[in-house]
mmCIF file of C-alpha atoms in Angstrom:
data_model
loop_
_atom_site.group_PDB
_atom_site.id
_atom_site.type_symbol
_atom_site.label_atom_id
_atom_site.label_comp_id
_atom_site.label_asym_id
_atom_site.label_seq_id
_atom_site.Cartn_x
_atom_site.Cartn_y
_atom_site.Cartn_z
ATOM 1 C CA UNK A 1 -11.344 -10.620 -32.929
ATOM 2 C CA UNK A 2 -10.074 -13.742 -35.613
ATOM 3 C CA UNK A 3 -8.596 -16.758 -33.939
ATOM 4 C CA UNK A 4 -4.692 -16.680 -34.334
ATOM 5 C CA UNK A 5 -3.667 -18.038 -37.470
ATOM 6 C CA UNK A 6 -7.190 -18.051 -38.721
ATOM 7 C CA UNK A 7 -7.368 -17.850 -42.696
ATOM 8 C CA UNK A 8 -8.200 -14.650 -44.403
ATOM 9 C CA UNK A 9 -7.698 -12.766 -47.494
ATOM 10 C CA UNK A 10 -4.967 -11.250 -48.598
ATOM 11 C CA UNK A 11 -4.042 -8.060 -50.851
ATOM 12 C CA UNK A 12 -2.401 -8.774 -53.825
ATOM 13 C CA UNK A 13 0.947 -9.639 -53.901
ATOM 14 C CA UNK A 14 2.296 -6.228 -55.525
ATOM 15 C CA UNK A 15 0.583 -3.939 -53.233
ATOM 16 C CA UNK A 16 1.935 -5.978 -50.277
ATOM 17 C CA UNK A 17 5.483 -5.763 -51.548
ATOM 18 C CA UNK A 18 5.306 -1.951 -52.443
ATOM 19 C CA UNK A 19 3.943 -1.305 -48.801
ATOM 20 C CA UNK A 20 7.233 -3.071 -47.626
ATOM 21 C CA UNK A 21 9.144 -0.783 -49.487
ATOM 22 C CA UNK A 22 7.204 2.215 -48.030
ATOM 23 C CA UNK A 23 7.847 1.291 -44.346
ATOM 24 C CA UNK A 24 11.123 3.439 -44.037
ATOM 25 C CA UNK A 25 9.281 6.808 -44.657
ATOM 26 C CA UNK A 26 6.033 5.086 -42.934
ATOM 27 C CA UNK A 27 7.899 4.640 -40.027
ATOM 28 C CA UNK A 28 9.146 8.091 -39.808
ATOM 29 C CA UNK A 29 5.508 9.485 -40.941
ATOM 30 C CA UNK A 30 3.966 7.502 -37.711
ATOM 31 C CA UNK A 31 6.500 8.548 -35.234
ATOM 32 C CA UNK A 32 5.918 11.999 -36.362
ATOM 33 C CA UNK A 33 2.238 11.899 -36.223
ATOM 34 C CA UNK A 34 2.572 9.986 -32.556
ATOM 35 C CA UNK A 35 4.446 12.236 -31.255
ATOM 36 C CA UNK A 36 2.138 15.424 -32.462
ATOM 37 C CA UNK A 37 -0.750 13.663 -30.540
ATOM 38 C CA UNK A 38 0.516 11.854 -27.802
ATOM 39 C CA UNK A 39 2.138 13.920 -25.195
ATOM 40 C CA UNK A 40 3.868 10.539 -23.620
ATOM 41 C CA UNK A 41 5.900 10.096 -26.770
ATOM 42 C CA UNK A 42 6.549 13.749 -27.112
ATOM 43 C CA UNK A 43 8.883 13.849 -24.359
ATOM 44 C CA UNK A 44 12.304 11.535 -24.425
ATOM 45 C CA UNK A 45 12.179 11.011 -20.615
ATOM 46 C CA UNK A 46 9.851 8.067 -20.506
ATOM 47 C CA UNK A 47 9.978 6.348 -24.461
ATOM 48 C CA UNK A 48 13.405 7.631 -26.069
ATOM 49 C CA UNK A 49 12.741 8.592 -29.766
ATOM 50 C CA UNK A 50 14.854 6.295 -31.261
ATOM 51 C CA UNK A 51 12.975 3.513 -28.681
ATOM 52 C CA UNK A 52 9.869 4.553 -30.470
ATOM 53 C CA UNK A 53 11.150 4.768 -34.500
ATOM 54 C CA UNK A 54 12.763 1.010 -33.254
ATOM 55 C CA UNK A 55 8.889 -0.120 -32.076
ATOM 56 C CA UNK A 56 7.013 1.408 -34.714
ATOM 57 C CA UNK A 57 8.980 0.089 -37.413
ATOM 58 C CA UNK A 58 9.327 -3.642 -36.266
ATOM 59 C CA UNK A 59 5.553 -3.392 -35.577
ATOM 60 C CA UNK A 60 4.533 -2.701 -39.160
ATOM 61 C CA UNK A 61 6.969 -5.187 -40.503
ATOM 62 C CA UNK A 62 5.066 -7.600 -38.501
ATOM 63 C CA UNK A 63 1.447 -6.514 -39.941
ATOM 64 C CA UNK A 64 3.134 -6.653 -43.634
ATOM 65 C CA UNK A 65 4.127 -9.981 -43.183
ATOM 66 C CA UNK A 66 1.073 -11.239 -41.822
ATOM 67 C CA UNK A 67 -0.495 -9.656 -45.054
ATOM 68 C CA UNK A 68 1.542 -11.635 -47.219
ATOM 69 C CA UNK A 69 0.684 -14.869 -45.429
ATOM 70 C CA UNK A 70 -2.306 -14.797 -43.130
ATOM 71 C CA UNK A 71 -2.233 -18.804 -42.669
ATOM 72 C CA UNK A 72 1.115 -18.333 -40.881
ATOM 73 C CA UNK A 73 1.366 -18.440 -37.321
ATOM 74 C CA UNK A 74 2.611 -15.050 -36.399
ATOM 75 C CA UNK A 75 5.882 -14.353 -34.228
ATOM 76 C CA UNK A 76 4.645 -12.089 -31.206
ATOM 77 C CA UNK A 77 7.890 -11.879 -29.684
ATOM 78 C CA UNK A 78 7.912 -7.998 -30.819
ATOM 79 C CA UNK A 79 4.733 -7.012 -29.188
ATOM 80 C CA UNK A 80 5.368 -9.054 -26.232
ATOM 81 C CA UNK A 81 9.099 -7.395 -25.405
ATOM 82 C CA UNK A 82 7.757 -3.755 -26.771
ATOM 83 C CA UNK A 83 4.897 -4.452 -23.652
ATOM 84 C CA UNK A 84 7.506 -5.321 -21.197
ATOM 85 C CA UNK A 85 9.811 -2.388 -22.281
ATOM 86 C CA UNK A 86 6.762 -0.319 -21.778
ATOM 87 C CA UNK A 87 5.535 -1.749 -18.572
ATOM 88 C CA UNK A 88 9.513 -1.010 -17.168
ATOM 89 C CA UNK A 89 9.682 2.701 -18.374
ATOM 90 C CA UNK A 90 6.084 3.521 -16.653
ATOM 91 C CA UNK A 91 4.211 3.807 -19.911
ATOM 92 C CA UNK A 92 0.369 4.015 -19.708
ATOM 93 C CA UNK A 93 -0.887 1.103 -21.679
ATOM 94 C CA UNK A 94 -3.682 2.876 -22.900
ATOM 95 C CA UNK A 95 -1.249 5.203 -24.835
ATOM 96 C CA UNK A 96 0.776 2.419 -25.869
ATOM 97 C CA UNK A 97 -2.286 1.037 -27.503
ATOM 98 C CA UNK A 98 -3.166 4.507 -29.103
ATOM 99 C CA UNK A 99 0.085 4.334 -30.805
ATOM 100 C CA UNK A 100 -0.009 1.055 -32.492
ATOM 101 C CA UNK A 101 -3.588 1.804 -33.415
ATOM 102 C CA UNK A 102 -2.470 5.301 -35.432
ATOM 103 C CA UNK A 103 0.276 3.076 -37.004
ATOM 104 C CA UNK A 104 -2.030 0.501 -38.359
ATOM 105 C CA UNK A 105 -4.256 3.358 -39.697
ATOM 106 C CA UNK A 106 -1.902 5.034 -41.395
ATOM 107 C CA UNK A 107 -0.771 1.557 -42.896
ATOM 108 C CA UNK A 108 -4.172 0.933 -44.459
ATOM 109 C CA UNK A 109 -4.367 4.556 -45.363
ATOM 110 C CA UNK A 110 -1.222 4.330 -47.091
ATOM 111 C CA UNK A 111 -2.407 1.037 -49.121
ATOM 112 C CA UNK A 112 -5.833 2.253 -50.021
ATOM 113 C CA UNK A 113 -4.619 6.092 -51.620
ATOM 114 C CA UNK A 114 -2.155 4.004 -53.376
ATOM 115 C CA UNK A 115 -4.744 1.470 -54.868
ATOM 116 C CA UNK A 116 -6.874 4.284 -55.770
ATOM 117 C CA UNK A 117 -4.694 6.586 -57.268
ATOM 118 C CA UNK A 118 -3.706 3.323 -59.532
ATOM 119 C CA UNK A 119 -7.233 3.223 -59.984
ATOM 120 C CA UNK A 120 -7.534 -0.602 -60.158
ATOM 121 C CA UNK A 121 -10.721 -1.690 -59.128
ATOM 122 C CA UNK A 122 -9.896 -5.631 -58.842
ATOM 123 C CA UNK A 123 -7.097 -4.536 -56.647
ATOM 124 C CA UNK A 124 -9.407 -2.555 -54.128
ATOM 125 C CA UNK A 125 -11.793 -5.025 -53.826
ATOM 126 C CA UNK A 126 -8.885 -7.517 -52.709
ATOM 127 C CA UNK A 127 -7.456 -4.613 -50.296
ATOM 128 C CA UNK A 128 -11.214 -4.532 -48.864
ATOM 129 C CA UNK A 129 -11.741 -8.120 -48.571
ATOM 130 C CA UNK A 130 -8.153 -8.229 -46.532
ATOM 131 C CA UNK A 131 -9.059 -5.328 -44.220
ATOM 132 C CA UNK A 132 -10.268 -8.477 -41.535
ATOM 133 C CA UNK A 133 -6.846 -10.008 -41.854
ATOM 134 C CA UNK A 134 -5.361 -6.781 -41.030
ATOM 135 C CA UNK A 135 -7.701 -5.776 -37.819
ATOM 136 C CA UNK A 136 -6.947 -9.560 -36.787
ATOM 137 C CA UNK A 137 -3.198 -8.998 -37.235
ATOM 138 C CA UNK A 138 -3.570 -6.018 -35.254
ATOM 139 C CA UNK A 139 -6.087 -7.510 -32.400
ATOM 140 C CA UNK A 140 -3.264 -10.239 -31.824
ATOM 141 C CA UNK A 141 -0.750 -8.019 -31.696
ATOM 142 C CA UNK A 142 -2.316 -5.764 -29.292
ATOM 143 C CA UNK A 143 -3.242 -8.692 -27.376
ATOM 144 C CA UNK A 144 0.173 -9.950 -26.975
ATOM 145 C CA UNK A 145 1.152 -6.724 -26.024
ATOM 146 C CA UNK A 146 -1.120 -6.410 -23.691
ATOM 147 C CA UNK A 147 -0.468 -9.372 -21.832
ATOM 148 C CA UNK A 148 3.496 -9.086 -21.907
ATOM 149 C CA UNK A 149 2.781 -5.341 -20.508
ATOM 150 C CA UNK A 150 0.781 -6.357 -17.713
ATOM 151 C CA UNK A 151 2.573 -9.557 -16.865
ATOM 152 C CA UNK A 152 5.710 -7.039 -16.352
ATOM 153 C CA UNK A 153 3.566 -4.332 -14.193
ATOM 154 C CA UNK A 154 2.683 -7.216 -11.922
ATOM 155 C CA UNK A 155 6.226 -8.535 -11.035
ATOM 156 C CA UNK A 156 7.238 -4.604 -10.807
ATOM 157 C CA UNK A 157 4.401 -4.624 -8.142
ATOM 158 C CA UNK A 158 5.502 -7.238 -6.602
ATOM 159 C CA UNK A 159 9.173 -6.508 -6.862
ATOM 160 C CA UNK A 160 8.161 -2.609 -5.317
ATOM 161 C CA UNK A 161 6.034 -4.678 -2.517
ATOM 162 C CA UNK A 162 9.142 -6.782 -1.455
ATOM 163 C CA UNK A 163 11.304 -3.308 -1.695
ATOM 164 C CA UNK A 164 8.835 -1.281 0.459
ATOM 165 C CA UNK A 165 8.429 -4.572 3.084
ATOM 166 C CA UNK A 166 12.354 -4.749 3.204
ATOM 167 C CA UNK A 167 12.028 -0.682 3.877
ATOM 168 C CA UNK A 168 9.614 -0.615 6.476
ATOM 169 C CA UNK A 169 11.534 -4.102 8.264
ATOM 170 C CA UNK A 170 14.887 -1.369 8.380
ATOM 171 C CA UNK A 171 12.791 1.041 9.885
ATOM 172 C CA UNK A 172 11.074 -1.503 12.332
ATOM 173 C CA UNK A 173 14.654 -2.801 13.326
ATOM 174 C CA UNK A 174 16.810 0.147 12.839
ATOM 175 C CA UNK A 175 18.745 -1.123 10.624
ATOM 176 C CA UNK A 176 20.415 0.921 7.764
ATOM 177 C CA UNK A 177 19.911 0.228 4.226
ATOM 178 C CA UNK A 178 23.096 1.047 1.564
ATOM 179 C CA UNK A 179 24.420 2.936 4.716
ATOM 180 C CA UNK A 180 21.579 5.666 4.331
ATOM 181 C CA UNK A 181 19.752 6.361 7.680
ATOM 182 C CA UNK A 182 16.298 6.422 8.656
ATOM 183 C CA UNK A 183 15.362 9.648 6.702
ATOM 184 C CA UNK A 184 16.711 8.060 3.545
ATOM 185 C CA UNK A 185 14.526 5.233 4.179
ATOM 186 C CA UNK A 186 11.476 7.615 4.825
ATOM 187 C CA UNK A 187 12.196 9.148 1.339
ATOM 188 C CA UNK A 188 11.967 6.146 -0.229
ATOM 189 C CA UNK A 189 8.781 5.201 1.710
ATOM 190 C CA UNK A 190 7.234 8.137 0.075
ATOM 191 C CA UNK A 191 6.777 9.220 4.108
ATOM 192 C CA UNK A 192 6.648 13.293 4.575
ATOM 193 C CA UNK A 193 9.204 13.777 6.938
ATOM 194 C CA UNK A 194 7.411 17.110 8.356
ATOM 195 C CA UNK A 195 4.485 15.209 9.879
ATOM 196 C CA UNK A 196 3.563 13.022 13.045
ATOM 197 C CA UNK A 197 4.199 9.552 13.048
ATOM 198 C CA UNK A 198 2.510 6.640 14.294
ATOM 199 C CA UNK A 199 3.263 3.048 14.532
ATOM 200 C CA UNK A 200 0.311 0.306 13.811
ATOM 201 C CA UNK A 201 0.653 -3.241 15.359
ATOM 202 C CA UNK A 202 -2.631 -5.531 14.150
ATOM 203 C CA UNK A 203 -2.742 -9.140 14.962
ATOM 204 C CA UNK A 204 -3.129 -11.471 12.175
ATOM 205 C CA UNK A 205 -7.009 -12.967 11.336
ATOM 206 C CA UNK A 206 -4.480 -16.005 10.356
ATOM 207 C CA UNK A 207 -1.606 -17.182 9.515
ATOM 208 C CA UNK A 208 -0.111 -14.417 7.250
ATOM 209 C CA UNK A 209 -3.767 -13.051 6.611
ATOM 210 C CA UNK A 210 -3.950 -9.064 7.067
ATOM 211 C CA UNK A 211 -7.019 -8.229 9.616
ATOM 212 C CA UNK A 212 -6.320 -4.333 8.270
ATOM 213 C CA UNK A 213 -7.313 -5.598 4.641
ATOM 214 C CA UNK A 214 -6.767 -2.207 2.464
ATOM 215 C CA UNK A 215 -5.703 -0.286 5.128
ATOM 216 C CA UNK A 216 -3.029 1.563 2.930
ATOM 217 C CA UNK A 217 -5.625 2.588 0.040
ATOM 218 C CA UNK A 218 -8.401 3.348 2.779
ATOM 219 C CA UNK A 219 -5.321 5.819 4.218
ATOM 220 C CA UNK A 220 -4.738 7.094 1.263
ATOM 221 C CA UNK A 221 -8.280 8.107 0.087
ATOM 222 C CA UNK A 222 -8.084 10.194 3.042
ATOM 223 C CA UNK A 223 -4.772 11.606 2.249
ATOM 224 C CA UNK A 224 -2.433 9.975 4.700
ATOM 225 C CA UNK A 225 0.694 8.216 3.481
ATOM 226 C CA UNK A 226 1.360 4.859 5.181
ATOM 227 C CA UNK A 227 4.149 1.841 4.440
ATOM 228 C CA UNK A 228 3.624 -1.691 5.697
ATOM 229 C CA UNK A 229 4.572 -5.135 6.400
ATOM 230 C CA UNK A 230 2.841 -8.512 6.808
ATOM 231 C CA UNK A 231 4.777 -11.216 9.222
ATOM 232 C CA UNK A 232 3.408 -14.515 9.972
ATOM 233 C CA UNK A 233 1.234 -13.095 12.947
ATOM 234 C CA UNK A 234 1.096 -9.515 13.115
ATOM 235 C CA UNK A 235 0.088 -6.328 10.106
ATOM 236 C CA UNK A 236 2.529 -3.666 10.853
ATOM 237 C CA UNK A 237 2.654 -0.336 9.717
ATOM 238 C CA UNK A 238 4.386 2.839 9.804
ATOM 239 C CA UNK A 239 1.726 6.150 9.257
ATOM 240 C CA UNK A 240 2.506 9.793 8.781
ATOM 241 C CA UNK A 241 0.070 12.108 9.907
ATOM 242 C CA UNK A 242 -0.754 16.009 10.295
ATOM 243 C CA UNK A 243 -2.125 17.392 13.173
ATOM 244 C CA UNK A 244 -5.726 17.170 11.815
ATOM 245 C CA UNK A 245 -5.614 14.007 9.899
ATOM 246 C CA UNK A 246 -5.308 12.017 13.633
ATOM 247 C CA UNK A 247 -8.787 11.632 14.702
ATOM 248 C CA UNK A 248 -9.766 10.647 10.914
ATOM 249 C CA UNK A 249 -7.021 8.203 10.483
ATOM 250 C CA UNK A 250 -8.102 6.262 13.950
ATOM 251 C CA UNK A 251 -11.453 5.883 12.168
ATOM 252 C CA UNK A 252 -10.252 4.413 9.218
ATOM 253 C CA UNK A 253 -8.395 2.055 11.216
ATOM 254 C CA UNK A 254 -11.163 1.255 13.442
ATOM 255 C CA UNK A 255 -13.476 0.787 10.186
ATOM 256 C CA UNK A 256 -11.012 -1.450 8.515
ATOM 257 C CA UNK A 257 -9.914 -3.689 11.986
ATOM 258 C CA UNK A 258 -11.204 -7.289 12.310
ATOM 259 C CA UNK A 259 -8.720 -7.900 14.782
ATOM 260 C CA UNK A 260 -7.438 -6.785 17.904
ATOM 261 C CA UNK A 261 -5.208 -3.669 16.613
ATOM 262 C CA UNK A 262 -2.959 -1.104 18.744
ATOM 263 C CA UNK A 263 -1.673 2.305 18.014
ATOM 264 C CA UNK A 264 1.791 4.119 19.385
ATOM 265 C CA UNK A 265 2.184 7.389 20.662
ATOM 266 C CA UNK A 266 2.973 10.309 17.818
ATOM 267 C CA UNK A 267 6.489 10.511 17.426
ATOM 268 C CA UNK A 268 8.709 12.731 14.966
ATOM 269 C CA UNK A 269 11.817 10.949 14.315
ATOM 270 C CA UNK A 270 11.746 7.844 12.215
ATOM 271 C CA UNK A 271 14.798 6.642 14.191
ATOM 272 C CA UNK A 272 12.277 6.254 17.221
ATOM 273 C CA UNK A 273 10.177 3.652 15.095
ATOM 274 C CA UNK A 274 11.412 0.418 16.720
ATOM 275 C CA UNK A 275 10.786 2.156 20.337
ATOM 276 C CA UNK A 276 6.893 2.949 18.559
ATOM 277 C CA UNK A 277 6.704 -0.558 17.330
ATOM 278 C CA UNK A 278 7.219 -1.596 21.264
ATOM 279 C CA UNK A 279 4.462 0.490 22.485
ATOM 280 C CA UNK A 280 1.959 -0.395 19.571
ATOM 281 C CA UNK A 281 2.623 -4.044 20.261
ATOM 282 C CA UNK A 282 2.068 -2.829 23.792
ATOM 283 C CA UNK A 283 -1.453 -1.190 23.080
ATOM 284 C CA UNK A 284 -2.718 -4.405 21.328
ATOM 285 C CA UNK A 285 -1.613 -6.695 24.127
ATOM 286 C CA UNK A 286 -3.934 -4.565 26.352
ATOM 287 C CA UNK A 287 -6.858 -5.413 23.899
ATOM 288 C CA UNK A 288 -8.952 -8.731 25.337
ATOM 289 C CA UNK A 289 -8.400 -11.472 23.045
ATOM 290 C CA UNK A 290 -11.160 -11.803 20.287
ATOM 291 C CA UNK A 291 -11.861 -8.407 20.201
ATOM 292 C CA UNK A 292 -11.452 -6.013 16.886
ATOM 293 C CA UNK A 293 -11.052 -3.160 19.175
ATOM 294 C CA UNK A 294 -7.987 -0.742 18.045
ATOM 295 C CA UNK A 295 -6.272 0.607 21.146
ATOM 296 C CA UNK A 296 -3.946 3.904 21.216
ATOM 297 C CA UNK A 297 -1.292 3.707 23.624
ATOM 298 C CA UNK A 298 -1.468 6.301 26.457
ATOM 299 C CA UNK A 299 0.789 9.319 25.613
ATOM 300 C CA UNK A 300 2.267 9.340 29.479
ATOM 301 C CA UNK A 301 5.847 8.906 29.010
ATOM 302 C CA UNK A 302 5.548 6.734 32.432
ATOM 303 C CA UNK A 303 3.654 4.411 30.617
ATOM 304 C CA UNK A 304 5.993 4.369 27.936
ATOM 305 C CA UNK A 305 8.974 3.748 29.981
ATOM 306 C CA UNK A 306 7.524 1.124 31.928
ATOM 307 C CA UNK A 307 6.522 -0.829 28.598
ATOM 308 C CA UNK A 308 9.993 -0.448 27.259
ATOM 309 C CA UNK A 309 10.649 -2.506 30.008
ATOM 310 C CA UNK A 310 8.223 -4.969 30.760
ATOM 311 C CA UNK A 311 9.994 -7.077 33.416
ATOM 312 C CA UNK A 312 10.784 -4.380 35.589
ATOM 313 C CA UNK A 313 7.137 -2.721 35.192
ATOM 314 C CA UNK A 314 6.019 -6.484 36.564
ATOM 315 C CA UNK A 315 8.205 -5.978 39.661
ATOM 316 C CA UNK A 316 7.147 -2.658 40.278
ATOM 317 C CA UNK A 317 3.491 -3.578 39.932
ATOM 318 C CA UNK A 318 4.006 -6.782 42.999
ATOM 319 C CA UNK A 319 6.057 -4.532 45.177
ATOM 320 C CA UNK A 320 3.414 -1.666 44.944
ATOM 321 C CA UNK A 321 -0.063 -3.929 44.419
ATOM 322 C CA UNK A 322 0.881 -6.717 45.496
ATOM 323 C CA UNK A 323 -1.848 -6.933 48.060
ATOM 324 C CA UNK A 324 -4.187 -6.224 45.559
ATOM 325 C CA UNK A 325 -3.314 -8.697 43.041
ATOM 326 C CA UNK A 326 -3.462 -11.556 45.475
ATOM 327 C CA UNK A 327 -7.374 -10.922 45.746
ATOM 328 C CA UNK A 328 -10.110 -12.761 43.926
ATOM 329 C CA UNK A 329 -10.761 -11.271 40.997
ATOM 330 C CA UNK A 330 -13.955 -10.227 41.867
ATOM 331 C CA UNK A 331 -12.328 -8.181 44.872
ATOM 332 C CA UNK A 332 -8.948 -7.183 42.322
ATOM 333 C CA UNK A 333 -10.677 -5.640 39.270
ATOM 334 C CA UNK A 334 -13.031 -3.290 40.759
ATOM 335 C CA UNK A 335 -9.904 -1.976 42.754
ATOM 336 C CA UNK A 336 -7.636 -1.813 40.239
ATOM 337 C CA UNK A 337 -9.668 -0.648 37.620
ATOM 338 C CA UNK A 338 -11.152 2.405 39.944
ATOM 339 C CA UNK A 339 -7.676 3.515 40.736
ATOM 340 C CA UNK A 340 -6.796 3.909 36.962
ATOM 341 C CA UNK A 341 -9.854 5.888 35.866
ATOM 342 C CA UNK A 342 -9.655 8.155 39.043
ATOM 343 C CA UNK A 343 -5.926 8.970 38.161
ATOM 344 C CA UNK A 344 -6.766 9.205 34.571
ATOM 345 C CA UNK A 345 -9.729 11.866 35.416
ATOM 346 C CA UNK A 346 -7.205 13.928 37.368
ATOM 347 C CA UNK A 347 -8.308 13.164 40.766
ATOM 348 C CA UNK A 348 -11.969 13.760 40.587
ATOM 349 C CA UNK A 349 -13.778 11.143 42.633
ATOM 350 C CA UNK A 350 -17.027 12.271 40.336
ATOM 351 C CA UNK A 351 -15.914 11.860 37.003
ATOM 352 C CA UNK A 352 -14.418 8.550 37.872
ATOM 353 C CA UNK A 353 -18.182 7.619 39.592
ATOM 354 C CA UNK A 354 -19.478 8.837 36.411
ATOM 355 C CA UNK A 355 -17.415 6.585 34.103
ATOM 356 C CA UNK A 356 -17.616 3.833 36.486
ATOM 357 C CA UNK A 357 -21.440 4.165 36.911
ATOM 358 C CA UNK A 358 -21.447 3.945 40.276
ATOM 359 C CA UNK A 359 -21.713 6.431 43.363
ATOM 360 C CA UNK A 360 -18.593 8.716 44.304
ATOM 361 C CA UNK A 361 -18.733 6.957 47.708
ATOM 362 C CA UNK A 362 -18.146 3.879 46.055
ATOM 363 C CA UNK A 363 -15.244 5.373 44.685
ATOM 364 C CA UNK A 364 -13.763 6.698 47.728
ATOM 365 C CA UNK A 365 -14.203 3.558 49.333
ATOM 366 C CA UNK A 366 -12.160 1.478 46.595
ATOM 367 C CA UNK A 367 -9.694 4.355 47.040
ATOM 368 C CA UNK A 368 -9.645 3.728 50.775
ATOM 369 C CA UNK A 369 -9.258 0.245 50.412
ATOM 370 C CA UNK A 370 -6.288 0.195 47.879
ATOM 371 C CA UNK A 371 -4.784 2.561 50.434
ATOM 372 C CA UNK A 372 -5.080 0.134 53.431
ATOM 373 C CA UNK A 373 -3.733 -3.149 51.109
ATOM 374 C CA UNK A 374 -0.680 -1.001 50.017
ATOM 375 C CA UNK A 375 0.249 1.468 52.666
ATOM 376 C CA UNK A 376 0.339 4.131 50.004
ATOM 377 C CA UNK A 377 -1.596 7.223 50.543
ATOM 378 C CA UNK A 378 -3.153 8.940 47.462
ATOM 379 C CA UNK A 379 -2.385 12.190 48.877
ATOM 380 C CA UNK A 380 1.456 11.419 49.537
ATOM 381 C CA UNK A 381 2.993 12.454 45.901
ATOM 382 C CA UNK A 382 5.425 10.175 46.018
ATOM 383 C CA UNK A 383 3.624 7.166 47.004
ATOM 384 C CA UNK A 384 0.751 8.241 44.234
ATOM 385 C CA UNK A 385 3.649 8.052 41.421
ATOM 386 C CA UNK A 386 4.158 4.714 42.271
ATOM 387 C CA UNK A 387 0.658 3.463 42.379
ATOM 388 C CA UNK A 388 -0.109 5.241 39.089
ATOM 389 C CA UNK A 389 3.323 3.570 37.922
ATOM 390 C CA UNK A 390 2.384 0.276 39.074
ATOM 391 C CA UNK A 391 -1.235 0.580 37.350
ATOM 392 C CA UNK A 392 0.441 0.858 34.561
ATOM 393 C CA UNK A 393 2.642 -1.774 34.616
ATOM 394 C CA UNK A 394 -0.228 -3.971 35.500
ATOM 395 C CA UNK A 395 -2.295 -2.791 32.630
ATOM 396 C CA UNK A 396 0.508 -3.613 30.425
ATOM 397 C CA UNK A 397 1.679 -6.865 31.431
ATOM 398 C CA UNK A 398 -1.699 -8.615 31.204
ATOM 399 C CA UNK A 399 -5.214 -7.599 30.014
ATOM 400 C CA UNK A 400 -7.500 -8.158 33.132
ATOM 401 C CA UNK A 401 -11.584 -8.720 32.640
ATOM 402 C CA UNK A 402 -12.492 -5.734 34.815
ATOM 403 C CA UNK A 403 -15.805 -4.481 36.426
ATOM 404 C CA UNK A 404 -17.228 -1.215 37.936
#
């Protein structure tokens, strides 16, 4: 590509003037050729026919003026304006540039055919010498159009991200947008409304620095739609999942995670998103500090109830497990961990022992110690419910370093 404003050969002035007089007809011919060859312009839903005609006319006049005076610094306002307009119309850049190449090629062919028909060998040689000027002008025009198109596209993407972030915020806070409900917000975000939903909350790697880098793209690659928001401390998202996608989505999150991450239980109504965010943050809080673990919140309604009222949960934990919680950490943690695993394994001492890497009698001994300290027997349904709720409350209120 030649430098802007660089000197170039010019075709005969009479030929340039003749080409200028042909522009109305040439513009019509170019538009017809473009609509014939490029599907985008065949319809009026992206670039209206009148818009295409105006753009081709302005841009052809730009080239003809440049051929008449190649030393004049061209005014690139027209191609820049075309580039911005096509970006806002969502017209693909390659198709826009292809339209311009067709116009330049047809202008060149028209001039060449005219000179050959006149049989003027000197004018033909001058036109051939001026070909570099034509293609330099073409390059300058295309570059200006491309730069404007990309700048406008970047602005549109930024605005789109800001809007998506605002819509996600509306879901997380339960606010309505333009008097529309959560259903309308989900539609605007492109979230399927007939699938499970989960909320993901990830601790930032630094101030306003994502820890799940490229997560929306990674999930999209496995067919999962999501919408995300970044705050100074958290990266949060709503993820729509079909039943068969849960495992793959969790694996994607684990592969992407570089900091503590919590995942809510699945839910169906977007209006429940604020509650799901709270549960995702509760799951995050249960991950040891400094690790990159992805932890899902228990699907237990009891655990969710406790998480939603942490103050009441702490009161419950102290009332039921107070004597255990008052023990030194080396005595307290094995008892709590054993009780938790025992409950998770449906009351099987053998399964709990396998997971805790100890003998079943050790599990029974620890459970006996819990019974002695709390005065609550695992054989009493009410006492068992209180112990289970208290263990959930302890787990949700503060992470503890556990040992078997």
